[in-house]
């Protein structure tokens, strides 16, 4: 019995040992059979093959039979720029646009759009000389649909412009025509061929247009982080403190206290969330842009407006709606620098390309012109930084250094030379003293005398080391602004023969201009003011505390000026009354205009300044003078 | 998995389990062991009754065996190194010929053809990327296998040198993960770089049997040479369902915008030939064509150009009279002249890149490397990385039908632009074409940017050459806005213990109409600020902020209390500025909200004797700094000063208790590239009656210290950002002989 008990304990010990052996051994075996799990932090990568050097290259020299290709015909159905647009017609004068006249009674909108195209520098009345034929298809109100025009030619070199999503069925095959359409779906959009337009609300102003809403660079403290677009219209600002996915219907109830703004009010938040599904939401996109609320597009199914040229990553955020947590976290953690940059870009883009129907149309034409120009198109910088491609014309130059706008932006300085252009009107005395004074300037490169009076040209001119050119003018006042090819410098000093300046005054004014090459820098000032009695703008050259103009009888300015183009000038110059000024006319603020005035006159777009520049030290520039009238 | 289908069972090849990183294998192996242990457990008890009658010695033997076994196992446990190192060796250094073979049955499934309507939001499963930290996708690479058909004939070359390099590059990058469950993107190791080296149907079958294939979702294929004779499709012909394709030679018809990635065709010459960078400028030939095997029609057009324009156009072809066959790829001939290729490309300003059978041509890479501007004549070709690269800056695209006009088109480009393009071309090659690694990483970066667009790389980062990136400024306040006057400004007074002077400053500043708030930064930790009742009564809110440490940086801290954009920094001893002067300064700031607008002007000078910068406070004709003892600036610069000041400048300033104003001048000038504006003629900023004020300002040692600051900051910034100007701003009627009461700012003070 005892031995049995002993045996039993022995058995127990034995079996326990067996079990232990099996367990431990099993684990070891397992480790042997299995490779060890990679240690965290050192992932196993792609193996370094011993014979990696011996591997063959993917392409063997001479293997490619490269002489098989013959020019291919474009595939049917789809079009691209090279295949479906004939640029040979545009060779002479660049882009010339013919617009099909309306075939019946047309709406007011239609009429005014026609007028704005006709006012542009691209317009031509002859379909034969045009390289782009434009077909307006926008009669959403009248319900009338355009029919196929005469010179259709399978749509070649045609642009079908649809400002509003057309209710019209496709009455004719588009063929090779380009389509400029509001918010086209990404599936039907042909990149580099079609043009994506913004979705404009019906009431979008045709010209001018309201400026962006942003009054300050950085967001106001305490402004809501998010505004969500409501399906019924309006915006709801959301508190994002607690909610994980404020735009998701499933967790709507957690979205916390929100404020709903109804109607057409603009959102007041840092970010505006816009659904990417419904094309109508695209109009929200513009609203957000105007309000300086950074648009956050959730998986947009439509092409962003003018995406061919506008770098939207600088003004909007396109995010995937399927990753709400990440997107929200990214918005919350976004650096102030990025927010600041995005906000400013929204305003610039709105003001430059979207604030009026006219700007949208001109931008469309500019995009097409850029395609025709190829290498001499606007570089991306010109499209995407102020003042924008509508004002920095690629026909002048494609290099930012040639324009006055980018020196300060890029921290560069314009060249240190100027050309003086002296306009000699009646009575026609040769401005000998003035020539001497200007020629004495160390920055002067050449002097041009524009002889613009009845008297014959004098035969002798004063002896100066400076190259002197005499141009016989046509006795027109605007002659002095003609871009004479003889002018070789960026800076022009425009002078009247009667002006009297000293050399040091010229020198000083020029160094000031170098610091502000995008401005006119002059000696004589004048101002505009709102004349209550006449209900219009008045002009005064009297000495006041502020001024809004300098006279070109003695002023520096940059050689670049956009060629005469009523459309563009109109759109830039004609702004609505300023938002900031209120109340009655302030004697200290002659430039301000009461808001109540309902006259058709627009603010002339001039800003008044209350300061002048003088030399840091009075005697720095000898005989510092102040121009007397 | 059931144990019945354990080792050797089923279709799996025994070799498979050598794969250390294959998950399937892992599961099988686990199963083997588990089955084995279960068997032992079952047999154990059955053995015992039989041994009951045996001899005692038997027990002892058995016991010692068990003991030995235990010891052996224990030793095994403590011998981990040898096992792992041998394993490492296995993983890291093996031959491509030893990779496991996978047999593909003839009837195994084939994926659907590529879906042309695929977009990121329809065909890409972004949820897989939800776990990826730091806005970086994680990429998994399948293990290398050799695929054979039923007859044992290989489906393709196992892997090419370039594809191996590509996978190595991905594996070495931050994108790589070896955890298939955390991966967002999958890269098969099946090499499809060149369609001609593979069997289409079988390759597709191989793709379909990948463990996470799932209709190709989130799979990325790299292909450089698509299509095959006779029609040469512009995308890979292998059916691939939803897989993303990084392809060389896409046309507009096959490229899925925003889904596929257009990549370059790698030129093996990039690695072989070292072409040193050649500066931009006119070169010997204006236009060169060096492609061989051109379509006769194109060659005729090119030769016509050569006839018309003579010397400046060079059309090369392959050499027929050379005896060495191997060398001929590095030689080109024109009549009997022999040229070295690709060196000859460096002799030309423009280089023709014509379509061949395929749209994507490896010569594009050679041309860029040579700093020659490519003239791309290939209608509908999607240029490499066109989603992010601005090819207008580096190339000229000419429609095929305009080939005869190519010369005049190129001649119309201004010389300055050509030089810009030459630089840009070389930069594109260096950054994105140079190596397989560059191509692979750029591709992944593009996909990464699509998934995390808010963290995407900007246009400038993709396109600007390093020299431009370093040299350019990006003004954080670039929008030309004139802030509304109504907003007003916040005055921030930094003070330590000069209470009397402080109260005078507060009283003076509070008279300025546009002041909207006054903030006193109390920098003295040993002394409490005066009682509330003692402070001057002013019409705007007055807040006192107590600081934790006596640091100069405290004056530039972005306090939440600052609600206006304009900030007036003012010392507690600047009592001489009149209300008109301050209001005028604010008006000037509104016109220049991105600049420092201040009263005391200073200058930096280059000291030729000492060969370093010098600080100048004398009454000179120029200014380059304004002191923040009295200056307006945008509150954003407070944020920049506190959080984005380069190097150790901030600590340096706090340690030296000096030069915070110079640091601010450097910072603003550096980010905006603009000069300061000095307002009003005033020069003296010391009140005659405050004699007690530390005689620092004009002290000689003070000047030396300030000069040191300038030199220190210039070295930290790596440049001298300060801009010198010769003008200051005065009120319009300042100098005019005009009744004082009609002037806006009559009391502007004097020198």
XYZ file of C-alpha atoms in Angstrom, chain A residues 4 6-7 10-11 13-15 17-22 24-39 42-75 78-80 82-83 85-88 91 156 186-187 189 191 214-221 299-301 303 309 311 313-314 317-324 326-327 330-331 334-338 340-345 347-348 351 370 374-381 383-384 386 397-399 401-402 407-413 508 511-512 515-516 519 525 543-547 579-581 588-589 607-621 626, chain B residues 19-21 25-26 29-30 33 37 40-41 47-49 51-52 56 59 62-63 66 69-70 73 76-77 80 83-84 87-89 91-97 99 117 119-122 124-127 129-131 141-144 157 159-162 164 167-168 171-172 176 178 189 193-194 196-197 224-225 231-232 252-253 257 265-266 268 292-298 329 355-358 361 379-380 390 392 395-396 400-402 405 413 416-417 421 451-455 459-460 471-484 487 562-563 565 584 587-588 591-593 595 619-623 634-636 639 672-674 677-678 681 723-738 742-745 751:
356
model
C 1.771 1.939 -4.110
C 5.111 5.968 -3.142
C 4.692 4.751 -6.620
C 6.411 8.920 -8.273
C 3.930 8.578 -11.050
C 6.074 13.471 -10.401
C 6.831 11.635 -13.593
C 3.708 12.753 -15.379
C 7.689 16.275 -15.556
C 6.379 14.883 -18.800
C 3.841 17.597 -19.030
C 6.492 20.208 -18.339
C 8.742 18.706 -20.945
C 5.988 18.625 -23.507
C 8.541 23.625 -22.785
C 9.724 21.463 -25.590
C 6.645 22.367 -27.523
C 7.383 26.007 -27.200
C 10.952 25.551 -28.273
C 9.833 23.524 -31.207
C 7.353 26.208 -32.025
C 10.094 28.781 -31.942
C 12.220 26.653 -34.157
C 9.498 26.114 -36.685
C 8.410 29.726 -36.677
C 10.635 32.640 -37.416
C 10.819 35.036 -34.515
C 8.320 37.862 -34.690
C 9.992 41.021 -35.766
C 11.010 43.116 -32.840
C 12.951 47.317 -36.465
C 10.602 46.080 -39.145
C 11.891 43.517 -41.470
C 12.208 45.085 -44.839
C 12.570 43.916 -48.337
C 15.418 41.411 -48.397
C 18.859 42.380 -49.601
C 19.330 39.774 -52.295
C 22.775 38.324 -52.622
C 22.498 38.401 -56.352
C 20.844 41.799 -56.657
C 23.665 43.014 -58.854
C 23.093 40.207 -61.295
C 19.466 41.011 -61.894
C 18.533 42.102 -65.344
C 17.351 45.588 -66.155
C 13.658 45.970 -66.926
C 14.359 47.335 -70.355
C 16.986 45.810 -72.519
C 18.673 48.210 -74.874
C 17.519 47.801 -78.399
C 14.655 45.677 -77.314
C 12.100 48.344 -77.973
C 10.729 48.371 -81.452
C 10.167 52.102 -81.480
C 9.446 52.694 -85.113
C 5.989 51.289 -85.187
C 4.100 54.407 -84.285
C 2.212 56.370 -86.782
C 0.232 59.422 -85.854
C -2.906 58.254 -84.185
C -6.331 59.621 -84.770
C -8.048 60.752 -81.617
C -10.271 58.184 -80.088
C -13.346 61.900 -76.057
C -11.432 65.036 -76.800
C -8.326 66.700 -75.604
C -4.222 68.820 -78.874
C -6.681 66.764 -80.829
C -8.702 72.449 -80.843
C -7.150 74.056 -83.864
C -4.742 76.681 -82.596
C -3.605 77.689 -86.061
C -1.843 82.590 -84.546
C -14.420 72.443 -83.408
C -15.365 64.864 -62.130
C -16.480 61.933 -64.239
C -14.961 66.677 -66.922
C -9.086 68.027 -67.783
C -12.381 89.805 -44.677
C -11.335 92.973 -42.958
C -8.408 91.673 -41.059
C -5.753 89.127 -41.746
C -6.044 86.924 -38.728
C -9.267 85.386 -37.451
C -10.950 87.339 -34.703
C -10.432 85.823 -31.292
C -14.921 64.378 -51.124
C -16.105 66.699 -53.863
C -17.614 64.958 -56.852
C -14.367 69.841 -60.317
C -4.880 77.347 -63.173
C -3.980 76.134 -56.934
C -4.632 73.785 -52.005
C -3.673 77.335 -51.064
C -9.034 71.992 -47.994
C -10.256 68.953 -49.809
C -10.768 66.153 -47.373
C -12.112 62.662 -47.397
C -15.497 62.470 -45.743
C -14.752 58.924 -44.704
C -12.106 60.036 -42.220
C -14.033 62.550 -40.125
C -8.697 62.811 -38.798
C -10.105 65.770 -40.691
C -6.318 68.261 -38.636
C -8.490 71.379 -38.622
C -3.789 73.489 -38.070
C -1.047 76.006 -37.450
C -2.011 79.678 -37.256
C 0.376 80.361 -40.123
C -1.534 78.014 -42.426
C -3.700 82.892 -41.986
C -2.428 82.007 -45.443
C -5.570 80.092 -46.424
C -7.853 82.896 -45.298
C -5.997 85.529 -47.224
C -5.941 83.383 -50.324
C -10.090 86.699 -50.369
C -7.593 87.186 -53.097
C -11.683 89.415 -55.563
C -3.134 80.474 -71.755
C 1.635 77.437 -74.308
C 5.004 78.497 -72.968
C 4.124 82.173 -72.850
C 1.115 81.563 -70.666
C 0.821 82.927 -67.162
C 3.070 81.082 -64.784
C 1.376 79.628 -61.743
C 2.699 82.427 -59.553
C -2.425 83.147 -61.261
C -2.069 82.432 -57.598
C -2.234 89.086 -55.938
C 5.569 89.346 -69.918
C 5.555 85.997 -68.218
C 8.346 86.816 -65.851
C 10.270 90.439 -62.282
C 8.874 92.454 -65.173
C 9.018 92.779 -56.050
C 7.782 93.384 -52.534
C 6.181 89.955 -52.336
C 9.420 88.270 -53.245
C 11.690 90.567 -51.334
C 13.449 91.741 -54.497
C 14.174 95.281 -55.569
C 14.894 110.878 -53.496
C 14.577 105.598 -54.113
C 11.114 105.889 -52.632
C 10.689 100.755 -52.159
C 7.141 100.839 -53.547
C 2.675 102.514 -56.566
C -1.036 115.570 -55.028
C -3.855 121.373 -49.936
C -5.691 118.992 -47.666
C -4.725 116.589 -44.966
C -4.929 113.680 -47.288
C -4.551 112.902 -50.922
C -17.835 99.308 -46.129
C -15.965 100.960 -43.377
C -16.969 104.541 -43.765
C -11.041 115.169 -42.266
C -12.045 112.415 -44.615
C -7.543 105.216 -51.296
C -6.579 108.304 -49.439
C -3.306 108.617 -47.620
C -2.499 110.880 -44.758
C 1.241 110.822 -45.002
C 4.047 111.709 -47.334
C 7.549 110.364 -47.396
C 10.449 112.586 -46.696
C 14.093 111.913 -46.329
C 15.061 110.406 -42.989
C 17.342 113.304 -42.290
C 16.387 116.663 -43.689
C 19.715 117.467 -45.225
C 20.229 113.967 -46.505
C 19.147 115.052 -49.916
C 8.445 120.862 -51.586
C 8.791 32.392 -45.671
C 9.372 34.095 -42.408
C 7.047 36.989 -43.126
C 2.666 30.057 -43.186
C 2.628 31.233 -39.670
C 3.074 26.184 -38.378
C 1.100 26.955 -35.282
C 2.744 22.207 -33.195
C 1.262 18.382 -28.504
C 1.502 13.476 -26.807
C -1.066 14.352 -24.269
C 1.711 4.467 -21.377
C 1.556 4.558 -17.619
C -0.407 1.368 -16.750
C 4.902 0.368 -16.869
C 3.372 -0.472 -13.553
C 12.479 0.253 -10.550
C 11.666 4.547 -13.541
C 12.706 7.398 -17.523
C 13.202 10.049 -14.917
C 12.827 13.538 -18.610
C 14.976 16.696 -21.753
C 14.167 19.455 -19.341
C 14.924 22.571 -23.254
C 17.600 25.948 -25.608
C 15.671 28.708 -23.958
C 18.472 32.731 -28.388
C 18.941 31.183 -33.653
C 18.077 34.756 -34.398
C 17.394 33.729 -39.042
C 18.515 37.249 -39.900
C 20.948 35.875 -42.300
C 15.978 36.976 -44.280
C 18.498 39.497 -45.386
C 20.791 37.719 -47.724
C 19.303 35.204 -50.009
C 19.334 34.600 -53.659
C 16.480 35.575 -55.886
C 16.666 32.105 -57.352
C 12.392 32.264 -53.651
C -14.189 55.415 -63.694
C -11.506 57.724 -58.280
C -10.049 57.862 -54.821
C -13.459 58.166 -53.247
C -14.955 55.254 -55.151
C -9.856 53.386 -52.740
C -10.517 52.118 -49.244
C -9.383 55.038 -47.176
C -10.399 53.344 -43.927
C -5.303 54.481 -43.774
C -7.227 55.548 -40.714
C -4.645 54.201 -38.287
C 5.255 44.821 -49.748
C 4.294 41.251 -50.549
C 6.987 38.642 -50.312
C 8.766 37.725 -53.490
C 11.198 37.202 -64.939
C 12.200 40.548 -60.621
C 14.169 43.135 -62.516
C 17.027 45.134 -61.088
C 14.951 48.320 -61.134
C 14.169 45.353 -56.764
C 10.957 47.865 -53.475
C 14.160 48.379 -51.519
C 11.177 49.303 -47.699
C 13.847 51.730 -46.476
C 7.105 50.926 -45.044
C 5.766 44.875 -42.329
C 6.374 42.066 -55.627
C 7.621 47.384 -65.030
C 7.880 46.154 -68.570
C 6.951 42.800 -72.749
C 8.653 40.587 -70.197
C 7.059 51.973 -67.052
C 6.715 50.319 -70.408
C -1.219 48.794 -81.008
C 0.794 49.713 -77.893
C -5.424 61.302 -71.624
C -7.641 58.385 -72.637
C -7.052 61.798 -63.134
C 10.292 55.939 -67.746
C 13.525 55.383 -65.904
C 19.359 53.299 -66.964
C 16.667 56.466 -82.753
C 13.958 54.453 -84.353
C 11.699 57.386 -85.076
C 8.783 56.990 -87.354
C 9.914 57.903 -90.889
C 7.264 60.589 -91.111
C 8.629 62.361 -88.068
C 23.470 52.877 -77.494
C 6.574 59.839 -79.161
C 7.709 56.442 -80.260
C 5.557 53.399 -80.216
C 4.965 54.388 -76.646
C 10.222 57.863 -73.502
C -0.161 64.374 -78.315
C -2.262 63.431 -75.324
C 4.409 72.330 -63.338
C 5.249 74.629 -68.213
C 9.369 72.008 -71.029
C 7.708 73.044 -74.246
C 2.310 66.854 -83.402
C 0.645 68.697 -86.242
C 2.706 71.800 -85.439
C 6.600 75.220 -86.778
C 10.632 82.215 -76.027
C 15.549 84.661 -69.663
C 12.706 82.165 -69.711
C 13.600 76.344 -67.979
C -5.169 60.804 -48.667
C -4.089 63.534 -46.282
C -4.686 66.637 -48.395
C -4.500 68.958 -45.420
C -0.918 67.896 -44.879
C 3.219 73.658 -55.239
C 6.341 75.566 -54.287
C 15.974 82.847 -51.612
C 12.292 83.640 -51.648
C 10.248 85.127 -48.892
C 6.659 84.232 -48.250
C 5.058 87.113 -46.527
C 2.545 85.744 -44.020
C 0.423 88.878 -44.515
C 0.403 88.958 -48.296
C -3.139 90.154 -48.853
C -3.205 93.886 -49.497
C -5.737 94.815 -46.858
C -6.188 98.093 -45.070
C -7.486 97.172 -41.639
C -10.467 99.283 -40.619
C -10.543 98.331 -34.843
C -4.733 91.225 -27.573
C -7.899 91.452 -29.613
C -4.487 93.247 -35.071
C -0.475 109.231 -37.061
C -2.697 105.488 -39.628
C 0.569 104.725 -41.383
C -1.469 101.270 -44.898
C 1.450 98.903 -44.212
C 0.032 96.293 -41.839
C 5.626 96.141 -41.526
C 21.516 110.485 -36.930
C 22.092 109.066 -40.371
C 20.337 109.386 -43.664
C 19.092 105.824 -43.672
C 17.184 103.466 -41.424
C 0.782 93.168 -36.503
C 0.020 90.874 -33.603
C 0.883 87.847 -35.742
C 3.175 84.541 -32.471
C 8.170 89.797 -45.277
C 11.245 90.910 -47.177
C 10.151 94.461 -46.534
C 8.763 102.543 -41.856
C 10.016 105.251 -39.621
C 10.999 113.381 -37.708
C 16.462 96.399 -45.708
C 17.784 99.918 -45.756
C 15.490 102.785 -46.711
C 16.027 106.471 -46.964
C 12.564 107.749 -46.316
C 10.261 108.274 -43.418
C 6.581 109.130 -43.233
C 5.339 112.567 -42.240
C 1.810 113.948 -42.168
C 0.854 115.491 -45.491
C 0.792 119.042 -44.268
C 3.614 118.642 -41.807
C 6.013 121.039 -43.496
C 3.381 123.274 -45.029
C 2.804 126.757 -43.847
C -0.757 126.152 -42.899
C -6.636 122.808 -39.949
C -3.976 120.157 -39.823
C -4.966 116.608 -38.927
C -1.873 116.055 -36.855
C 13.535 116.493 -33.429
